[in-house]
PDB file of C-alpha atoms in Angstrom:
ATOM      1  CA  MET A   1       6.151  -7.328  43.232  1.00  0.00           C
ATOM      2  CA  SER A   2       2.785  -5.834  42.743  1.00  0.00           C
ATOM      3  CA  HIS A   3       1.384  -4.553  39.552  1.00  0.00           C
ATOM      4  CA  PRO A   4      -0.907  -1.639  38.658  1.00  0.00           C
ATOM      5  CA  GLU A   5      -4.812  -2.127  38.151  1.00  0.00           C
ATOM      6  CA  ASN A   6      -4.505  -6.023  39.142  1.00  0.00           C
ATOM      7  CA  PHE A   7      -2.040  -7.229  36.415  1.00  0.00           C
ATOM      8  CA  GLN A   8      -0.376 -10.473  36.984  1.00  0.00           C
ATOM      9  CA  PHE A   9       2.499 -10.500  34.887  1.00  0.00           C
ATOM     10  CA  THR A  10       4.978  -8.046  33.329  1.00  0.00           C
ATOM     11  CA  LYS A  11       7.615  -7.995  30.692  1.00  0.00           C
ATOM     12  CA  ASP A  12       9.952  -5.180  29.211  1.00  0.00           C
ATOM     13  CA  PHE A  13      10.596  -4.699  25.746  1.00  0.00           C
ATOM     14  CA  GLU A  14      12.214  -2.175  23.401  1.00  0.00           C
ATOM     15  CA  VAL A  15      11.266  -0.892  20.052  1.00  0.00           C
ATOM     16  CA  GLY A  16      13.429  -2.482  17.399  1.00  0.00           C
ATOM     17  CA  SER A  17      14.143  -0.604  13.918  1.00  0.00           C
ATOM     18  CA  PHE A  18      12.583  -3.916  12.253  1.00  0.00           C
ATOM     19  CA  GLN A  19       9.371  -3.206  14.011  1.00  0.00           C
ATOM     20  CA  VAL A  20       8.695   0.437  12.861  1.00  0.00           C
ATOM     21  CA  HIS A  21       7.083   2.162   9.881  1.00  0.00           C
ATOM     22  CA  PRO A  22       9.485   4.590   8.027  1.00  0.00           C
ATOM     23  CA  ASN A  23       8.032   7.447  10.257  1.00  0.00           C
ATOM     24  CA  GLY A  24       9.528   5.515  13.328  1.00  0.00           C
ATOM     25  CA  LYS A  25       6.493   4.666  14.931  1.00  0.00           C
ATOM     26  CA  ILE A  26       5.686   1.080  15.898  1.00  0.00           C
ATOM     27  CA  ARG A  27       3.364  -1.164  13.320  1.00  0.00           C
ATOM     28  CA  LEU A  28       0.299  -1.938  14.846  1.00  0.00           C
ATOM     29  CA  ALA A  29       0.851  -5.613  13.808  1.00  0.00           C
ATOM     30  CA  CYS A  30       4.627  -5.588  15.723  1.00  0.00           C
ATOM     31  CA  LEU A  31       2.831  -4.062  19.040  1.00  0.00           C
ATOM     32  CA  ALA A  32       0.399  -7.403  18.796  1.00  0.00           C
ATOM     33  CA  ASP A  33       3.266  -9.541  18.637  1.00  0.00           C
ATOM     34  CA  LEU A  34       4.317  -7.816  21.608  1.00  0.00           C
ATOM     35  CA  LEU A  35       0.920  -8.593  23.139  1.00  0.00           C
ATOM     36  CA  GLN A  36       1.125 -12.075  22.065  1.00  0.00           C
ATOM     37  CA  GLU A  37       4.556 -12.952  23.077  1.00  0.00           C
ATOM     38  CA  ILE A  38       3.703 -11.716  27.122  1.00  0.00           C
ATOM     39  CA  ALA A  39       0.541 -13.447  26.791  1.00  0.00           C
ATOM     40  CA  TRP A  40       2.451 -16.874  26.104  1.00  0.00           C
ATOM     41  CA  ARG A  41       4.775 -15.787  28.971  1.00  0.00           C
ATOM     42  CA  HIS A  42       2.167 -15.543  31.325  1.00  0.00           C
ATOM     43  CA  ALA A  43       0.366 -18.688  30.595  1.00  0.00           C
ATOM     44  CA  ASP A  44       3.693 -20.565  30.617  1.00  0.00           C
ATOM     45  CA  SER A  45       4.733 -19.086  34.259  1.00  0.00           C
ATOM     46  CA  ALA A  46       1.396 -20.623  35.687  1.00  0.00           C
ATOM     47  CA  ASP A  47       1.111 -23.807  33.629  1.00  0.00           C
ATOM     48  CA  PHE A  48      -1.702 -22.804  31.298  1.00  0.00           C
ATOM     49  CA  GLY A  49       0.368 -22.344  28.598  1.00  0.00           C
ATOM     50  CA  ARG A  50       2.459 -24.539  26.164  1.00  0.00           C
ATOM     51  CA  ASN A  51       1.967 -27.423  28.423  1.00  0.00           C
ATOM     52  CA  LEU A  52      -1.466 -27.847  27.447  1.00  0.00           C
ATOM     53  CA  LEU A  53      -0.255 -30.002  24.319  1.00  0.00           C
ATOM     54  CA  GLU A  54       0.288 -32.500  26.262  1.00  0.00           C
ATOM     55  CA  SER A  55      -3.343 -33.098  26.901  1.00  0.00           C
ATOM     56  CA  ASN A  56      -4.352 -32.631  23.499  1.00  0.00           C
ATOM     57  CA  GLN A  57      -5.459 -28.560  24.280  1.00  0.00           C
ATOM     58  CA  MET A  58      -4.470 -25.494  23.042  1.00  0.00           C
ATOM     59  CA  TRP A  59      -5.771 -21.627  22.851  1.00  0.00           C
ATOM     60  CA  VAL A  60      -7.029 -19.875  19.952  1.00  0.00           C
ATOM     61  CA  LEU A  61      -7.608 -16.179  19.664  1.00  0.00           C
ATOM     62  CA  SER A  62     -11.186 -15.454  19.048  1.00  0.00           C
ATOM     63  CA  ARG A  63     -11.439 -11.709  19.614  1.00  0.00           C
ATOM     64  CA  LEU A  64      -8.976  -9.073  20.058  1.00  0.00           C
ATOM     65  CA  GLU A  65      -9.360  -5.105  20.378  1.00  0.00           C
ATOM     66  CA  ILE A  66      -6.409  -2.781  20.552  1.00  0.00           C
ATOM     67  CA  LYS A  67      -6.578   1.370  21.499  1.00  0.00           C
ATOM     68  CA  VAL A  68      -3.025   3.044  20.921  1.00  0.00           C
ATOM     69  CA  GLU A  69      -3.083   6.568  22.649  1.00  0.00           C
ATOM     70  CA  LYS A  70       0.254   7.161  21.407  1.00  0.00           C
ATOM     71  CA  PHE A  71       2.482   4.752  19.154  1.00  0.00           C
ATOM     72  CA  PRO A  72       5.953   4.273  20.510  1.00  0.00           C
ATOM     73  CA  LYS A  73       8.787   4.935  18.462  1.00  0.00           C
ATOM     74  CA  TRP A  74      12.131   3.105  17.519  1.00  0.00           C
ATOM     75  CA  GLY A  75      14.262   2.752  20.795  1.00  0.00           C
ATOM     76  CA  ASP A  76      11.574   3.258  23.314  1.00  0.00           C
ATOM     77  CA  HIS A  77      11.595   0.992  26.397  1.00  0.00           C
ATOM     78  CA  LEU A  78       8.590  -0.496  27.142  1.00  0.00           C
ATOM     79  CA  GLN A  79       6.732  -2.176  29.815  1.00  0.00           C
ATOM     80  CA  LEU A  80       3.858  -4.409  29.184  1.00  0.00           C
ATOM     81  CA  PHE A  81       1.533  -6.024  31.585  1.00  0.00           C
ATOM     82  CA  THR A  82      -1.040  -8.663  31.430  1.00  0.00           C
ATOM     83  CA  GLY A  83      -3.643 -10.451  33.345  1.00  0.00           C
ATOM     84  CA  GLY A  84      -6.544 -12.687  33.490  1.00  0.00           C
ATOM     85  CA  ARG A  85      -9.890 -11.001  33.347  1.00  0.00           C
ATOM     86  CA  GLY A  86     -12.407 -13.784  34.030  1.00  0.00           C
ATOM     87  CA  ALA A  87     -14.546 -15.961  31.953  1.00  0.00           C
ATOM     88  CA  GLU A  88     -17.837 -16.191  30.319  1.00  0.00           C
ATOM     89  CA  LYS A  89     -19.584 -19.232  28.851  1.00  0.00           C
ATOM     90  CA  LEU A  90     -16.723 -20.399  26.412  1.00  0.00           C
ATOM     91  CA  PHE A  91     -14.749 -17.381  26.502  1.00  0.00           C
ATOM     92  CA  ALA A  92     -11.707 -16.385  28.709  1.00  0.00           C
ATOM     93  CA  PHE A  93     -10.375 -12.921  29.111  1.00  0.00           C
ATOM     94  CA  ARG A  94      -7.224 -11.534  29.325  1.00  0.00           C
ATOM     95  CA  GLU A  95      -6.220  -7.877  29.325  1.00  0.00           C
ATOM     96  CA  PHE A  96      -3.002  -5.489  28.167  1.00  0.00           C
ATOM     97  CA  MET A  97      -1.661  -2.482  29.287  1.00  0.00           C
ATOM     98  CA  VAL A  98       1.494  -0.787  27.949  1.00  0.00           C
ATOM     99  CA  TRP A  99       3.839   1.672  29.601  1.00  0.00           C
ATOM    100  CA  ASP A 100       6.544   4.169  27.872  1.00  0.00           C
ATOM    101  CA  GLN A 101       9.626   4.647  29.836  1.00  0.00           C
ATOM    102  CA  ASN A 102       7.793   7.417  32.054  1.00  0.00           C
ATOM    103  CA  GLN A 103       5.249   4.808  33.268  1.00  0.00           C
ATOM    104  CA  HIS A 104       2.393   6.678  31.006  1.00  0.00           C
ATOM    105  CA  VAL A 105      -0.149   4.547  29.199  1.00  0.00           C
ATOM    106  CA  VAL A 106       0.159   4.270  25.464  1.00  0.00           C
ATOM    107  CA  ALA A 107      -1.763   1.409  24.486  1.00  0.00           C
ATOM    108  CA  ARG A 108      -4.431  -0.695  25.895  1.00  0.00           C
ATOM    109  CA  ALA A 109      -6.239  -4.287  24.760  1.00  0.00           C
ATOM    110  CA  MET A 110      -8.389  -6.821  25.791  1.00  0.00           C
ATOM    111  CA  SER A 111      -8.638 -10.509  24.134  1.00  0.00           C
ATOM    112  CA  SER A 112     -11.164 -13.384  24.204  1.00  0.00           C
ATOM    113  CA  TRP A 113      -9.904 -16.803  24.070  1.00  0.00           C
ATOM    114  CA  LEU A 114     -11.237 -20.204  23.242  1.00  0.00           C
ATOM    115  CA  LEU A 115      -9.716 -23.459  24.325  1.00  0.00           C
ATOM    116  CA  LEU A 116      -9.933 -26.133  21.785  1.00  0.00           C
ATOM    117  CA  HIS A 117      -9.221 -29.755  21.830  1.00  0.00           C
ATOM    118  CA  THR A 118      -6.201 -30.065  19.173  1.00  0.00           C
ATOM    119  CA  GLU A 119      -7.519 -33.363  17.345  1.00  0.00           C
ATOM    120  CA  THR A 120     -11.381 -32.966  17.371  1.00  0.00           C
ATOM    121  CA  LYS A 121     -11.586 -28.572  17.489  1.00  0.00           C
ATOM    122  CA  ARG A 122     -14.076 -29.020  20.033  1.00  0.00           C
ATOM    123  CA  ILE A 123     -14.356 -26.097  22.395  1.00  0.00           C
ATOM    124  CA  GLN A 124     -13.069 -27.213  25.959  1.00  0.00           C
ATOM    125  CA  LYS A 125     -14.542 -25.199  29.333  1.00  0.00           C
ATOM    126  CA  PRO A 126     -11.538 -22.556  30.001  1.00  0.00           C
ATOM    127  CA  GLU A 127     -12.026 -23.029  33.847  1.00  0.00           C
ATOM    128  CA  SER A 128     -10.863 -26.955  33.191  1.00  0.00           C
ATOM    129  CA  VAL A 129      -7.451 -25.495  32.865  1.00  0.00           C
ATOM    130  CA  LEU A 130      -7.072 -21.947  34.426  1.00  0.00           C
ATOM    131  CA  PRO A 131      -6.211 -20.982  37.724  1.00  0.00           C
ATOM    132  CA  ALA A 132      -9.318 -19.317  39.804  1.00  0.00           C
ATOM    133  CA  ALA A 133      -7.182 -16.796  41.336  1.00  0.00           C
ATOM    134  CA  LEU A 134      -6.053 -15.799  37.517  1.00  0.00           C
ATOM    135  CA  PHE A 135      -9.309 -16.126  35.764  1.00  0.00           C
ATOM    136  CA  ASP A 136     -12.269 -15.954  38.277  1.00  0.00           C
ATOM    137  CA  PRO A 137     -14.854 -17.740  36.750  1.00  0.00           C
ATOM    138  CA  ALA A 138     -17.583 -15.757  38.496  1.00  0.00           C
ATOM    139  CA  LYS A 139     -16.178 -12.695  37.077  1.00  0.00           C
ATOM    140  CA  ALA A 140     -16.284 -11.219  33.485  1.00  0.00           C
ATOM    141  CA  PRO A 141     -14.866  -7.853  32.379  1.00  0.00           C
ATOM    142  CA  ALA A 142     -17.013  -4.723  31.611  1.00  0.00           C
ATOM    143  CA  TRP A 143     -14.810  -4.422  28.205  1.00  0.00           C
ATOM    144  CA  GLN A 144     -15.159  -7.078  26.059  1.00  0.00           C
ATOM    145  CA  PRO A 145     -14.157  -7.335  22.609  1.00  0.00           C
ATOM    146  CA  GLU A 146     -17.626  -6.925  20.236  1.00  0.00           C
ATOM    147  CA  LYS A 147     -18.638  -9.660  17.621  1.00  0.00           C
ATOM    148  CA  LEU A 148     -18.296  -7.926  14.286  1.00  0.00           C
ATOM    149  CA  MET A 149     -19.765  -7.773  11.169  1.00  0.00           C
ATOM    150  CA  ALA A 150     -18.765  -5.625   8.254  1.00  0.00           C
ATOM    151  CA  LYS A 151     -20.717  -2.806   7.073  1.00  0.00           C
ATOM    152  CA  GLY A 152     -20.909   0.401   4.937  1.00  0.00           C
ATOM    153  CA  GLU A 153     -19.930   1.053   1.489  1.00  0.00           C
ATOM    154  CA  PHE A 154     -17.905  -1.142  -0.047  1.00  0.00           C
ATOM    155  CA  SER A 155     -14.666   0.941  -1.462  1.00  0.00           C
ATOM    156  CA  THR A 156     -12.329  -1.533  -2.731  1.00  0.00           C
ATOM    157  CA  LYS A 157     -10.463  -5.203  -2.314  1.00  0.00           C
ATOM    158  CA  ASP A 158      -7.170  -7.001  -2.832  1.00  0.00           C
ATOM    159  CA  GLU A 159      -6.125 -10.333  -2.764  1.00  0.00           C
ATOM    160  CA  ILE A 160      -3.107 -12.073  -1.173  1.00  0.00           C
ATOM    161  CA  GLN A 161      -1.641 -15.519  -0.957  1.00  0.00           C
ATOM    162  CA  VAL A 162      -0.831 -17.060   2.403  1.00  0.00           C
ATOM    163  CA  ARG A 163       2.895 -17.548   2.648  1.00  0.00           C
ATOM    164  CA  GLN A 164       5.208 -19.451   4.992  1.00  0.00           C
ATOM    165  CA  SER A 165       6.114 -16.728   7.225  1.00  0.00           C
ATOM    166  CA  ASP A 166       1.923 -16.067   8.022  1.00  0.00           C
ATOM    167  CA  LEU A 167       2.030 -19.250   9.956  1.00  0.00           C
ATOM    168  CA  ASP A 168       2.277 -20.166  13.452  1.00  0.00           C
ATOM    169  CA  LEU A 169       3.638 -23.654  15.495  1.00  0.00           C
ATOM    170  CA  TYR A 170       0.041 -24.971  14.485  1.00  0.00           C
ATOM    171  CA  HIS A 171       0.232 -24.337  10.728  1.00  0.00           C
ATOM    172  CA  HIS A 172      -2.424 -21.780  10.597  1.00  0.00           C
ATOM    173  CA  VAL A 173      -2.045 -18.087  10.154  1.00  0.00           C
ATOM    174  CA  ASN A 174      -0.537 -16.353  13.233  1.00  0.00           C
ATOM    175  CA  ASN A 175      -3.254 -13.576  14.466  1.00  0.00           C
ATOM    176  CA  THR A 176      -0.718 -10.904  14.109  1.00  0.00           C
ATOM    177  CA  SER A 177      -0.315 -11.841  10.500  1.00  0.00           C
ATOM    178  CA  TYR A 178      -4.146 -11.018   9.911  1.00  0.00           C
ATOM    179  CA  ILE A 179      -3.116  -7.432  11.615  1.00  0.00           C
ATOM    180  CA  ARG A 180      -0.482  -7.102   9.421  1.00  0.00           C
ATOM    181  CA  TRP A 181      -2.588  -7.786   6.120  1.00  0.00           C
ATOM    182  CA  VAL A 182      -5.157  -5.186   7.375  1.00  0.00           C
ATOM    183  CA  GLU A 183      -2.400  -2.512   8.298  1.00  0.00           C
ATOM    184  CA  ASN A 184      -1.121  -3.192   4.658  1.00  0.00           C
ATOM    185  CA  PHE A 185      -4.221  -2.890   2.961  1.00  0.00           C
ATOM    186  CA  LEU A 186      -5.144   0.314   4.735  1.00  0.00           C
ATOM    187  CA  ALA A 187      -1.964   1.906   4.139  1.00  0.00           C
ATOM    188  CA  GLU A 188      -2.752   1.374  -0.119  1.00  0.00           C
ATOM    189  CA  VAL A 189      -5.345   3.790   0.880  1.00  0.00           C
ATOM    190  CA  CYS A 190      -3.439   6.206   3.240  1.00  0.00           C
ATOM    191  CA  PHE A 191      -5.597   5.378   6.057  1.00  0.00           C
ATOM    192  CA  PHE A 192      -3.493   4.397   9.561  1.00  0.00           C
ATOM    193  CA  PRO A 193      -5.417   3.444  12.231  1.00  0.00           C
ATOM    194  CA  ASN A 194      -4.917   3.751  15.845  1.00  0.00           C
ATOM    195  CA  GLN A 195      -7.733   1.280  16.946  1.00  0.00           C
ATOM    196  CA  ILE A 196      -8.331  -2.023  15.715  1.00  0.00           C
ATOM    197  CA  SER A 197     -11.212  -4.622  16.865  1.00  0.00           C
ATOM    198  CA  ILE A 198     -10.772  -8.012  14.997  1.00  0.00           C
ATOM    199  CA  ASN A 199     -12.758 -11.361  15.131  1.00  0.00           C
ATOM    200  CA  TYR A 200     -10.743 -14.560  13.958  1.00  0.00           C
ATOM    201  CA  LEU A 201     -13.650 -16.519  12.533  1.00  0.00           C
ATOM    202  CA  SER A 202     -12.036 -19.630  10.419  1.00  0.00           C
ATOM    203  CA  GLU A 203      -8.614 -20.950  10.195  1.00  0.00           C
ATOM    204  CA  CYS A 204      -6.552 -20.237   7.318  1.00  0.00           C
ATOM    205  CA  HIS A 205      -3.675 -22.022   5.873  1.00  0.00           C
ATOM    206  CA  LEU A 206      -0.568 -22.062   3.329  1.00  0.00           C
ATOM    207  CA  GLY A 207      -1.367 -21.431  -0.107  1.00  0.00           C
ATOM    208  CA  ASP A 208      -4.768 -20.014   0.765  1.00  0.00           C
ATOM    209  CA  ARG A 209      -6.027 -16.836  -1.381  1.00  0.00           C
ATOM    210  CA  VAL A 210      -7.526 -14.321   0.594  1.00  0.00           C
ATOM    211  CA  ILE A 211      -9.703 -11.663  -0.588  1.00  0.00           C
ATOM    212  CA  LEU A 212      -9.791  -8.547   1.381  1.00  0.00           C
ATOM    213  CA  SER A 213     -12.596  -6.201   1.147  1.00  0.00           C
ATOM    214  CA  LEU A 214     -12.947  -2.621   2.577  1.00  0.00           C
ATOM    215  CA  PHE A 215     -16.482  -1.011   3.192  1.00  0.00           C
ATOM    216  CA  GLU A 216     -16.740   2.357   4.944  1.00  0.00           C
ATOM    217  CA  SER A 217     -19.408   3.392   7.399  1.00  0.00           C
ATOM    218  CA  GLY A 218     -18.913   7.032   8.902  1.00  0.00           C
ATOM    219  CA  LEU A 219     -15.562   7.278  10.688  1.00  0.00           C
ATOM    220  CA  GLU A 220     -15.424   3.532  10.768  1.00  0.00           C
ATOM    221  CA  LYS A 221     -13.642   1.217   8.247  1.00  0.00           C
ATOM    222  CA  PHE A 222     -14.251  -2.091   7.836  1.00  0.00           C
ATOM    223  CA  VAL A 223     -11.995  -4.884   6.666  1.00  0.00           C
ATOM    224  CA  GLU A 224     -13.235  -8.525   5.884  1.00  0.00           C
ATOM    225  CA  GLY A 225     -11.211 -11.445   4.657  1.00  0.00           C
ATOM    226  CA  LYS A 226     -12.661 -14.327   2.618  1.00  0.00           C
ATOM    227  CA  VAL A 227     -11.513 -17.431   1.298  1.00  0.00           C
ATOM    228  CA  GLY A 228     -13.730 -18.062  -1.536  1.00  0.00           C
ATOM    229  CA  GLU A 229     -17.164 -18.173   0.494  1.00  0.00           C
ATOM    230  CA  LYS A 230     -15.729 -18.613   3.766  1.00  0.00           C
ATOM    231  CA  ALA A 231     -15.156 -15.717   5.969  1.00  0.00           C
ATOM    232  CA  VAL A 232     -11.865 -16.160   8.079  1.00  0.00           C
ATOM    233  CA  PHE A 233     -11.815 -12.707   9.630  1.00  0.00           C
ATOM    234  CA  VAL A 234     -13.536  -9.056  10.065  1.00  0.00           C
ATOM    235  CA  ALA A 235     -11.632  -6.152  11.520  1.00  0.00           C
ATOM    236  CA  ARG A 236     -13.201  -2.959  12.249  1.00  0.00           C
ATOM    237  CA  VAL A 237     -10.700   0.105  12.439  1.00  0.00           C
ATOM    238  CA  LEU A 238     -10.712   3.638  13.701  1.00  0.00           C
TER     239      LEU A 238
END
């Protein structure tokens, strides 16, 4: 079956009551959950997903950018598409597109991933495990998530502690948990973004106390998360 825009994999989802804000629209973190799920489903289907653990390798999300044109509502039926978009140096790129039930684009996202050895944490070359038909190492997308640095005027801060529900299969904070932290933190100042770019910088573990700081620069806002002096993530929202 052919997919639009050279995407390689698709899956249908329905927005559940547990995934929405009180206004009935999907939470940004829950949309990110769906992107994560289809990414794993695609990788598993082509033998570069969880099977890599057998050779002590794993994928780590390094950067993610989500742009929402229209937030889906509770009960909406969505069709998600994903596909490899080449590799450059140590990054492998994956793109996403979300259709509503009328085949209108409601969101797009681009991600960059690193392949790590699970024990040494050394970065591996992504083309060593990726099928060239899906991730052409000679091609890289024009749209690549940017390297971010927090900038602007400091506004406010908060402290959270990493809980069990924040963790993934590797006992690290799941990438969507960071987005949930950002979303909740911004809701406290009555800001609800429709775009987020996030860089994952360091591992975060159970019990860590994370200081979230908000900076404002024109229309942009930046949220930086630190454990002590160690930066664990930085996000830009619009």
